[in-house]
Amino acid sequence: MKVRFAPSPTGLLHVGNARIALANYLLAKRHGGQFVLRLDDTDTERNRPEYEEAIAHDLRWMGLSWDETFRQSDRLDRYEAAADKLKASGRLYPCFESEEELAAKREMRVKRHQPPLYDRAMLKLTPEQRAKAEAGGKRPHWRFLLSGYPADWGDMVLGPRNVKLTAVSDPVLIRADGTPLYTFTSVVDDLESGITHVVRGEDHVTNTGIQMDIMAALNAGKPGRPAFPRFAHLPLLVDQDGGKLSKRIGALSVRSLRGDGVEPVALTGYLARLGTSDDPAPASPDEMAPTYDLSHVSQSAARFDGRQVLALNRKVLHGLPFEAVQDRLPPAATPAFWTAVRGNLDFLREAKGWWDVVAGSIVPPVIEGEAEFLAQALDALPAEPWDNQVWPDWTEMLKTASGRKGKRLFLPLRLALTGEEHGPELRDLLPLMGRARAAERLRLAAA
């Protein structure tokens, strides 16, 4: 088995593409195959080296590695050779229409209630007409002459699939400036690099039918020639309301999620099981690979729910030992601090705020109507040394002295000591905070 993930370095890695990369990796690892990273970088106007680096960085952060990598821009000679073969067989033909002319043709067909397909007018072009067009400075784009036979395959996710090529326009494979398009380059690469399984999004189903026709024209599937790969199309992701998942401002890029503080095992555990009957659980790719199965993927669209990712992230953090996060905590943080706060974190970066609470400076709010009670609490504050018994002992004394209980007793103290209404247990925080810091905050809050 040999699979590939083929992003275009024209933007950051989006969660939809990250899911495709993960599926390919898991499939290869389960079956002892190879995972290839191919950069589809023939769009010279939009490609950026920084995106190429970012994609590789995000994949590694997710826990993915690859056995081979290459750029399409390094293989232009191979695409040219394949194009020459198709030209010689009459399957790749030159077209001189401008974008305006093509648009006018489509509009006319629509007005006639005909499907807006290309009319293959350029197949009737004589050598003299072509020479005249080129003499006038025109350069053709090149279209692939579809066979018209239906393209059938057994999809590993969607089941039996059929694309009627008579209902599709002959695709442009080479632009007028000579640069090849994805529909063509992907076929050449898949055949020549020995890809056995193509796993990608459901939006490529029609592409698959077209590309199978191109593969056949390049003699794929014939004796002594490369075999057709098997295809699997994962249903697209939708948002929580069932609408198209937005890519605006990189809001769902892997980089933005990582920057927000999502742990890699939370994201990979969620994406691998998204759209399946398996319950999502935090896990690394290598942990999931032995049991990964495409047959578990539903044929229905999968809903991406950020709340579930957040819930998994909490679960990850709540179970991490101090040693696993020590290098990402404030330098002086201790195991006792981590044990105290980890159960209240959505993201690891929030730990810094709680470190400021126990070891730094915060300005507690002035709590209206509570000055007398806070002064009473200050007077009753026990002497050190403190352990985790100081909080229940102190509040029990205050309960007896003030007659308060429940929220009236605990909330003013929590606000004064931490500046927050909710958070980790104060029986754990108070010993870390120390008497001097606690006393100063009670004074400030009572002022």
C-alpha positions as MATLAB code, in Angstrom:
seq = 'MKVRFAPSPTGLLHVGNARIALANYLLAKRHGGQFVLRLDDTDTERNRPEYEEAIAHDLRWMGLSWDETFRQSDRLDRYEAAADKLKASGRLYPCFESEEELAAKREMRVKRHQPPLYDRAMLKLTPEQRAKAEAGGKRPHWRFLLSGYPADWGDMVLGPRNVKLTAVSDPVLIRADGTPLYTFTSVVDDLESGITHVVRGEDHVTNTGIQMDIMAALNAGKPGRPAFPRFAHLPLLVDQDGGKLSKRIGALSVRSLRGDGVEPVALTGYLARLGTSDDPAPASPDEMAPTYDLSHVSQSAARFDGRQVLALNRKVLHGLPFEAVQDRLPPAATPAFWTAVRGNLDFLREAKGWWDVVAGSIVPPVIEGEAEFLAQALDALPAEPWDNQVWPDWTEMLKTASGRKGKRLFLPLRLALTGEEHGPELRDLLPLMGRARAAERLRLAAA';
ca = [
       0.000    0.000    0.000;
       1.189    3.474   -0.880;
      -0.905    6.575   -0.210;
      -0.345   10.288   -0.533;
      -1.431   13.590    0.912;
      -1.181   16.337   -1.689;
      -1.791   19.856   -0.349;
      -1.311   23.017   -2.372;
       0.948   25.498   -0.525;
      -1.464   28.380   -1.118;
      -2.687   28.693    2.475;
      -2.577   27.215    5.960;
      -3.587   23.620    6.642;
      -7.350   23.564    7.291;
      -9.008   20.965    9.532;
     -10.708   19.390    6.514;
      -7.374   18.740    4.829;
      -5.817   17.719    8.143;
      -8.496   15.027    8.406;
      -7.583   13.757    4.917;
      -3.875   13.702    5.795;
      -4.604   11.806    8.988;
      -6.787    9.235    7.208;
      -4.043    8.526    4.685;
      -1.399    8.226    7.388;
      -3.511    5.886    9.534;
      -4.370    3.676    6.572;
      -0.728    3.349    5.538;
       0.477    2.641    9.060;
      -2.173    0.018    9.720;
      -1.256   -1.906    6.577;
       2.502   -1.416    6.753;
       2.439    0.859    3.723;
       4.064    4.121    2.713;
       2.775    7.648    3.249;
       3.882   10.278    0.718;
       3.718   14.052    1.134;
       3.355   15.609   -2.305;
       3.259   19.375   -2.691;
       0.993   20.389   -5.558;
       2.787   23.654   -6.241;
       2.169   24.318   -9.927;
       0.063   27.419   -9.156;
       3.022   29.785   -9.245;
       0.932   32.900   -8.597;
      -0.523   31.674   -5.283;
       2.162   29.339   -3.908;
       4.199   30.623   -0.956;
       7.269   28.971    0.622;
       5.991   29.984    4.061;
       2.813   27.949    3.501;
       4.856   24.939    2.457;
       6.843   25.181    5.690;
       3.691   25.749    7.747;
       1.963   22.674    6.311;
       4.937   20.437    7.111;
       5.200   21.930   10.601;
       1.494   21.397   11.320;
       1.593   17.794   10.088;
       4.562   17.034   12.348;
       2.788   18.726   15.270;
      -0.138   16.362   14.679;
       2.266   13.436   14.941;
       2.494   12.593   11.234;
       5.673   11.688    9.395;
       6.190   10.653    5.797;
       8.320    8.182    3.921;
       8.781   10.306    0.822;
       8.135   13.861   -0.311;
       8.390   15.759   -3.579;
       7.174   18.909   -5.322;
       5.279   18.912   -8.579;
       7.348   21.887   -9.715;
      10.336   19.519   -9.910;
       8.523   17.189  -12.304;
       7.461   19.475  -15.142;
       9.396   17.354  -17.651;
       7.322   14.303  -16.683;
       4.067   16.169  -17.279;
       5.356   17.395  -20.630;
       6.220   13.840  -21.680;
       2.785   12.576  -20.666;
       1.132   15.484  -22.505;
       3.094   14.675  -25.659;
       1.813   11.099  -25.462;
      -1.789   12.284  -25.198;
      -1.302   14.762  -28.052;
       0.114   12.026  -30.266;
      -2.923    9.833  -29.613;
      -5.348   12.692  -30.339;
      -6.659   12.795  -26.766;
      -5.200   16.229  -25.962;
      -6.268   18.943  -28.366;
      -5.516   22.681  -28.647;
      -8.190   25.301  -27.994;
      -7.879   28.988  -28.813;
     -11.080   30.411  -27.320;
     -10.649   33.257  -24.841;
     -12.358   33.280  -21.436;
     -14.859   35.781  -22.842;
     -15.680   33.535  -25.783;
     -16.136   30.513  -23.536;
     -18.363   32.490  -21.184;
     -20.512   33.593  -24.110;
     -20.862   29.996  -25.288;
     -21.931   28.838  -21.833;
     -24.463   31.649  -21.568;
     -25.932   30.781  -24.964;
     -26.324   27.116  -24.051;
     -28.030   28.021  -20.788;
     -30.471   30.275  -22.653;
     -31.287   27.320  -24.900;
     -31.872   25.167  -21.817;
     -28.852   23.048  -22.679;
     -26.200   21.932  -20.179;
     -23.278   24.397  -20.168;
     -20.800   21.913  -21.642;
     -17.899   22.717  -23.913;
     -18.983   22.150  -27.538;
     -15.656   20.704  -28.769;
     -15.594   23.256  -31.584;
     -11.803   23.217  -31.644;
     -11.780   19.550  -32.714;
     -12.833   20.861  -36.145;
      -9.877   23.239  -36.312;
      -7.819   22.762  -39.499;
      -4.024   22.962  -39.518;
      -4.310   26.186  -41.494;
      -6.646   27.736  -38.902;
      -4.331   26.735  -36.081;
      -1.313   28.181  -37.865;
      -3.206   31.424  -38.466;
      -4.221   31.682  -34.819;
      -0.666   31.105  -33.616;
       0.699   33.574  -36.159;
      -1.672   36.115  -34.680;
      -0.071   35.652  -31.249;
      -2.600   33.232  -29.758;
      -1.419   30.360  -27.603;
      -3.754   27.437  -27.029;
      -4.860   25.823  -23.835;
      -5.160   22.056  -24.119;
      -8.255   20.000  -23.387;
      -8.512   16.278  -22.798;
     -10.966   14.476  -25.078;
     -13.114   12.431  -22.703;
     -13.996    8.971  -23.946;
     -17.679    9.196  -23.115;
     -17.626    5.837  -21.388;
     -18.990    5.848  -17.838;
     -16.360    5.734  -15.095;
     -17.265    3.139  -12.465;
     -15.491    2.174   -9.264;
     -16.197    0.651   -5.892;
     -15.475    3.457   -3.464;
     -13.996    2.337   -0.138;
     -16.260    4.784    1.713;
     -19.143    5.763   -0.573;
     -19.715    2.357   -2.179;
     -20.463    1.925   -5.926;
     -19.888    5.155   -7.829;
     -20.424    6.188  -11.427;
     -19.513    9.365  -13.281;
     -21.153    9.931  -16.669;
     -18.402   11.531  -18.694;
     -20.876   12.623  -21.359;
     -22.256   15.067  -18.794;
     -18.847   16.668  -18.190;
     -16.921   19.163  -20.316;
     -13.573   18.093  -21.696;
     -11.241   19.355  -18.951;
      -8.412   21.779  -19.558;
      -5.196   19.995  -18.604;
      -2.655   22.601  -19.721;
      -3.050   26.364  -19.550;
      -2.162   28.669  -22.415;
       1.078   29.597  -20.610;
       2.087   25.927  -20.650;
       1.565   25.166  -16.959;
      -0.240   21.892  -16.216;
      -3.336   21.724  -14.024;
      -3.972   19.527  -10.979;
      -6.367   17.203  -12.830;
      -3.475   16.144  -15.052;
      -0.427   16.366  -12.800;
      -2.101   14.314  -10.083;
      -2.733   11.461  -12.526;
       0.847   11.424  -13.773;
       2.225   11.496  -10.235;
      -0.121    8.816   -8.904;
       0.782    6.458  -11.730;
       4.515    7.084  -11.731;
       4.958    7.051   -7.954;
       2.961    3.843   -7.559;
       0.093    5.177   -5.458;
      -2.216    2.254   -4.672;
      -4.979    4.062   -2.768;
      -6.248    7.634   -3.192;
      -8.066    8.903   -0.103;
      -9.519   12.405   -0.443;
     -12.663   14.490   -0.022;
     -16.058   13.799   -1.568;
     -15.746   16.991   -3.627;
     -13.292   15.080   -5.867;
     -15.772   12.400   -6.996;
     -16.264   13.917  -10.461;
     -12.514   14.504  -10.695;
     -11.987   10.819  -10.033;
     -14.153    9.827  -13.010;
     -12.231   12.234  -15.259;
      -8.865   11.141  -13.930;
      -9.677    7.459  -14.445;
     -10.305    8.303  -18.108;
      -6.950   10.088  -18.319;
      -5.248    7.117  -16.640;
      -6.785    4.775  -19.197;
      -5.531    7.024  -21.998;
      -2.047    6.707  -20.479;
      -2.515    2.914  -20.626;
      -3.053    2.411  -16.911;
      -4.618   -0.904  -16.011;
      -3.278   -2.658  -19.114;
      -0.803   -5.555  -18.995;
       2.635   -4.311  -18.070;
       1.271   -0.887  -17.103;
       0.465    0.681  -13.711;
      -2.780   -0.460  -12.121;
      -5.589    1.914  -11.273;
      -5.440    2.988   -7.634;
      -8.394    2.288   -5.364;
     -10.397    5.339   -4.357;
     -11.947    6.440   -1.071;
     -13.837    9.719   -0.735;
     -14.531   11.044    2.747;
     -17.756   13.063    3.086;
     -17.085   16.749    3.568;
     -17.139   18.486    6.926;
     -20.021   20.789    7.849;
     -20.447   23.120   10.802;
     -22.591   22.488   13.865;
     -25.706   23.681   12.020;
     -25.063   21.535    8.949;
     -23.790   24.416    6.805;
     -20.603   24.514    4.772;
     -17.565   24.683    7.007;
     -16.149   28.187    6.683;
     -12.474   28.793    6.000;
     -12.631   32.501    6.716;
      -9.524   34.123    8.176;
      -7.994   30.726    8.893;
     -10.434   30.307   11.774;
     -10.239   26.531   11.454;
      -6.634   26.153   10.441;
      -4.504   23.722   12.394;
      -2.188   26.610   13.201;
      -4.968   28.678   14.790;
      -6.179   25.716   16.852;
      -2.640   25.040   17.994;
      -2.233   28.720   18.854;
      -5.455   28.606   20.862;
      -3.965   25.803   22.918;
      -5.512   22.651   21.474;
      -3.315   19.645   22.239;
      -2.361   17.524   19.200;
      -3.814   14.283   20.590;
      -7.145   16.037   21.188;
      -7.335   17.150   17.552;
      -6.119   13.900   15.999;
      -8.341   11.798   18.240;
     -11.322   13.898   17.187;
     -10.584   14.062   13.443;
      -9.851   10.338   13.110;
     -13.248    9.376   14.525;
     -15.238   12.281   13.099;
     -18.071   10.951   10.954;
     -17.797    7.435   12.364;
     -19.759    5.508   14.971;
     -16.667    5.434   17.201;
     -16.656    7.747   20.195;
     -13.938   10.425   19.918;
     -11.121   10.050   22.415;
      -7.715   11.708   22.725;
      -5.103    9.621   20.936;
      -1.971    9.993   18.848;
      -1.946    8.754   15.239;
       0.352    5.857   16.062;
      -1.968    4.774   18.869;
      -4.971    4.761   16.523;
      -3.339    3.195   13.457;
      -3.666   -0.502   14.442;
      -7.474   -0.314   14.552;
      -8.196    2.347   11.912;
     -10.829    1.205    9.404;
     -12.337    3.218    6.545;
     -15.451    1.057    6.694;
     -16.377    2.857    9.917;
     -16.707    6.181    8.075;
     -20.305    7.209    7.408;
     -21.464    8.217    3.941;
     -23.140   11.285    5.457;
     -21.496   14.658    5.983;
     -19.547   14.931    9.232;
     -20.259   17.775   11.655;
     -17.205   19.521   13.047;
     -18.058   20.620   16.577;
     -15.497   22.807   18.306;
     -17.148   22.079   21.642;
     -16.205   18.421   21.322;
     -12.615   19.349   20.530;
     -12.599   21.532   23.643;
     -14.016   18.711   25.760;
     -11.298   16.365   24.517;
      -8.683   19.006   25.199;
      -9.853   19.285   28.807;
      -9.673   15.525   29.138;
      -6.109   15.504   27.834;
      -4.931   18.245   30.189;
      -6.662   16.773   33.220;
      -4.744   13.525   32.765;
      -1.275   14.867   31.944;
       1.498   14.377   34.526;
       3.657   17.322   35.531;
       6.651   15.979   33.593;
       4.694   16.092   30.314;
       4.001   19.826   30.600;
       6.843   21.148   32.754;
       8.632   22.810   29.851;
       5.442   24.711   28.922;
       4.641   25.963   32.430;
       6.151   28.997   34.194;
       9.770   28.135   35.137;
       9.155   27.955   38.887;
       5.923   25.939   38.666;
       5.817   22.826   40.834;
       4.082   19.437   40.639;
       1.769   20.585   43.442;
       0.742   23.623   41.397;
       0.018   21.501   38.310;
      -2.013   19.006   40.330;
      -4.028   21.888   41.797;
      -4.907   23.645   38.537;
      -4.990   21.063   35.716;
      -8.581   20.006   36.427;
      -9.798   23.557   35.699;
      -7.999   24.196   32.419;
      -9.508   24.318   28.945;
      -6.119   25.201   27.457;
      -2.639   24.875   28.891;
      -1.925   28.589   28.434;
      -4.510   29.286   31.152;
      -2.087   27.828   33.693;
      -0.092   31.054   33.590;
      -3.049   32.997   34.955;
      -3.304   30.628   37.909;
       0.445   30.882   38.466;
      -0.005   34.630   38.797;
      -2.694   33.895   41.389;
      -0.482   31.700   43.574;
       2.950   33.181   42.943;
       2.504   36.585   41.334;
       0.557   39.794   41.774;
      -3.120   40.269   41.078;
      -5.425   43.100   42.074;
      -8.587   41.649   43.617;
     -11.863   43.464   42.998;
     -13.430   45.659   45.651;
     -16.360   43.589   46.859;
     -19.241   45.865   47.764;
     -20.736   45.289   51.202;
     -18.136   42.728   52.244;
     -15.479   44.920   53.903;
     -16.437   43.903   57.428;
     -16.512   40.191   56.624;
     -13.165   40.322   54.783;
     -11.566   42.197   57.700;
     -12.920   39.492   59.996;
     -11.434   36.845   57.649;
      -8.065   38.627   57.741;
      -8.041   38.662   61.530;
      -8.841   34.933   61.604;
      -6.210   33.980   59.009;
      -4.131   31.198   60.593;
      -0.392   31.442   61.099;
       1.963   29.435   58.910;
       3.073   26.757   58.169;
       0.166   25.945   55.859;
      -0.921   22.713   54.277;
      -4.147   21.762   52.490;
      -5.978   21.684   55.821;
      -5.660   25.441   56.307;
      -8.632   26.263   54.036;
     -11.224   23.981   55.717;
      -9.974   24.984   59.191;
     -10.094   28.705   58.424;
     -13.524   28.641   56.769;
     -14.950   26.541   59.594;
     -13.815   29.214   62.102;
     -15.359   31.942   59.922;
     -18.581   29.999   59.569;
     -18.943   29.848   63.358;
     -17.884   33.464   63.931;
     -19.928   35.071   61.134;
     -22.902   32.773   60.887;
     -22.348   32.574   57.153;
     -22.380   29.440   55.053;
     -22.410   28.297   51.438;
     -21.967   30.907   48.732;
     -22.148   33.863   51.181;
     -19.149   32.411   52.992;
     -16.990   31.126   50.163;
     -17.573   33.505   47.213;
     -16.202   36.718   48.822;
     -13.102   34.818   49.932;
     -12.532   33.313   46.495;
     -12.971   36.687   44.781;
     -10.599   38.376   47.192;
      -7.909   35.699   46.964;
      -8.040   34.821   43.252;
     -10.037   37.557   41.517;
     -12.252   34.839   40.008;
     -15.649   33.412   40.895;
     -14.646   29.900   39.892;
     -11.447   27.920   39.747;
      -9.304   25.254   41.377;
      -9.958   24.166   44.957;
      -8.730   26.786   47.407;
      -7.605   24.060   49.794;
      -4.938   23.337   47.136;
      -4.221   26.944   46.102;
      -3.961   28.548   49.531;
      -0.786   26.720   50.674;
       0.869   27.642   47.353;
      -0.199   31.276   47.778;
       1.224   31.738   51.284;
      -0.044   33.837   54.181;
       1.561   37.163   53.250;
       0.066   37.194   49.756;
      -3.355   36.056   50.989;
      -3.396   38.702   53.738;
      -2.479   41.513   51.342;
      -5.301   40.567   48.975;
      -7.848   40.450   51.781;
      -6.739   43.949   52.839;
      -7.073   45.283   49.305;
     -10.474   43.707   48.747;
     -11.764   45.075   52.058;
     -10.614   48.633   51.347;
];
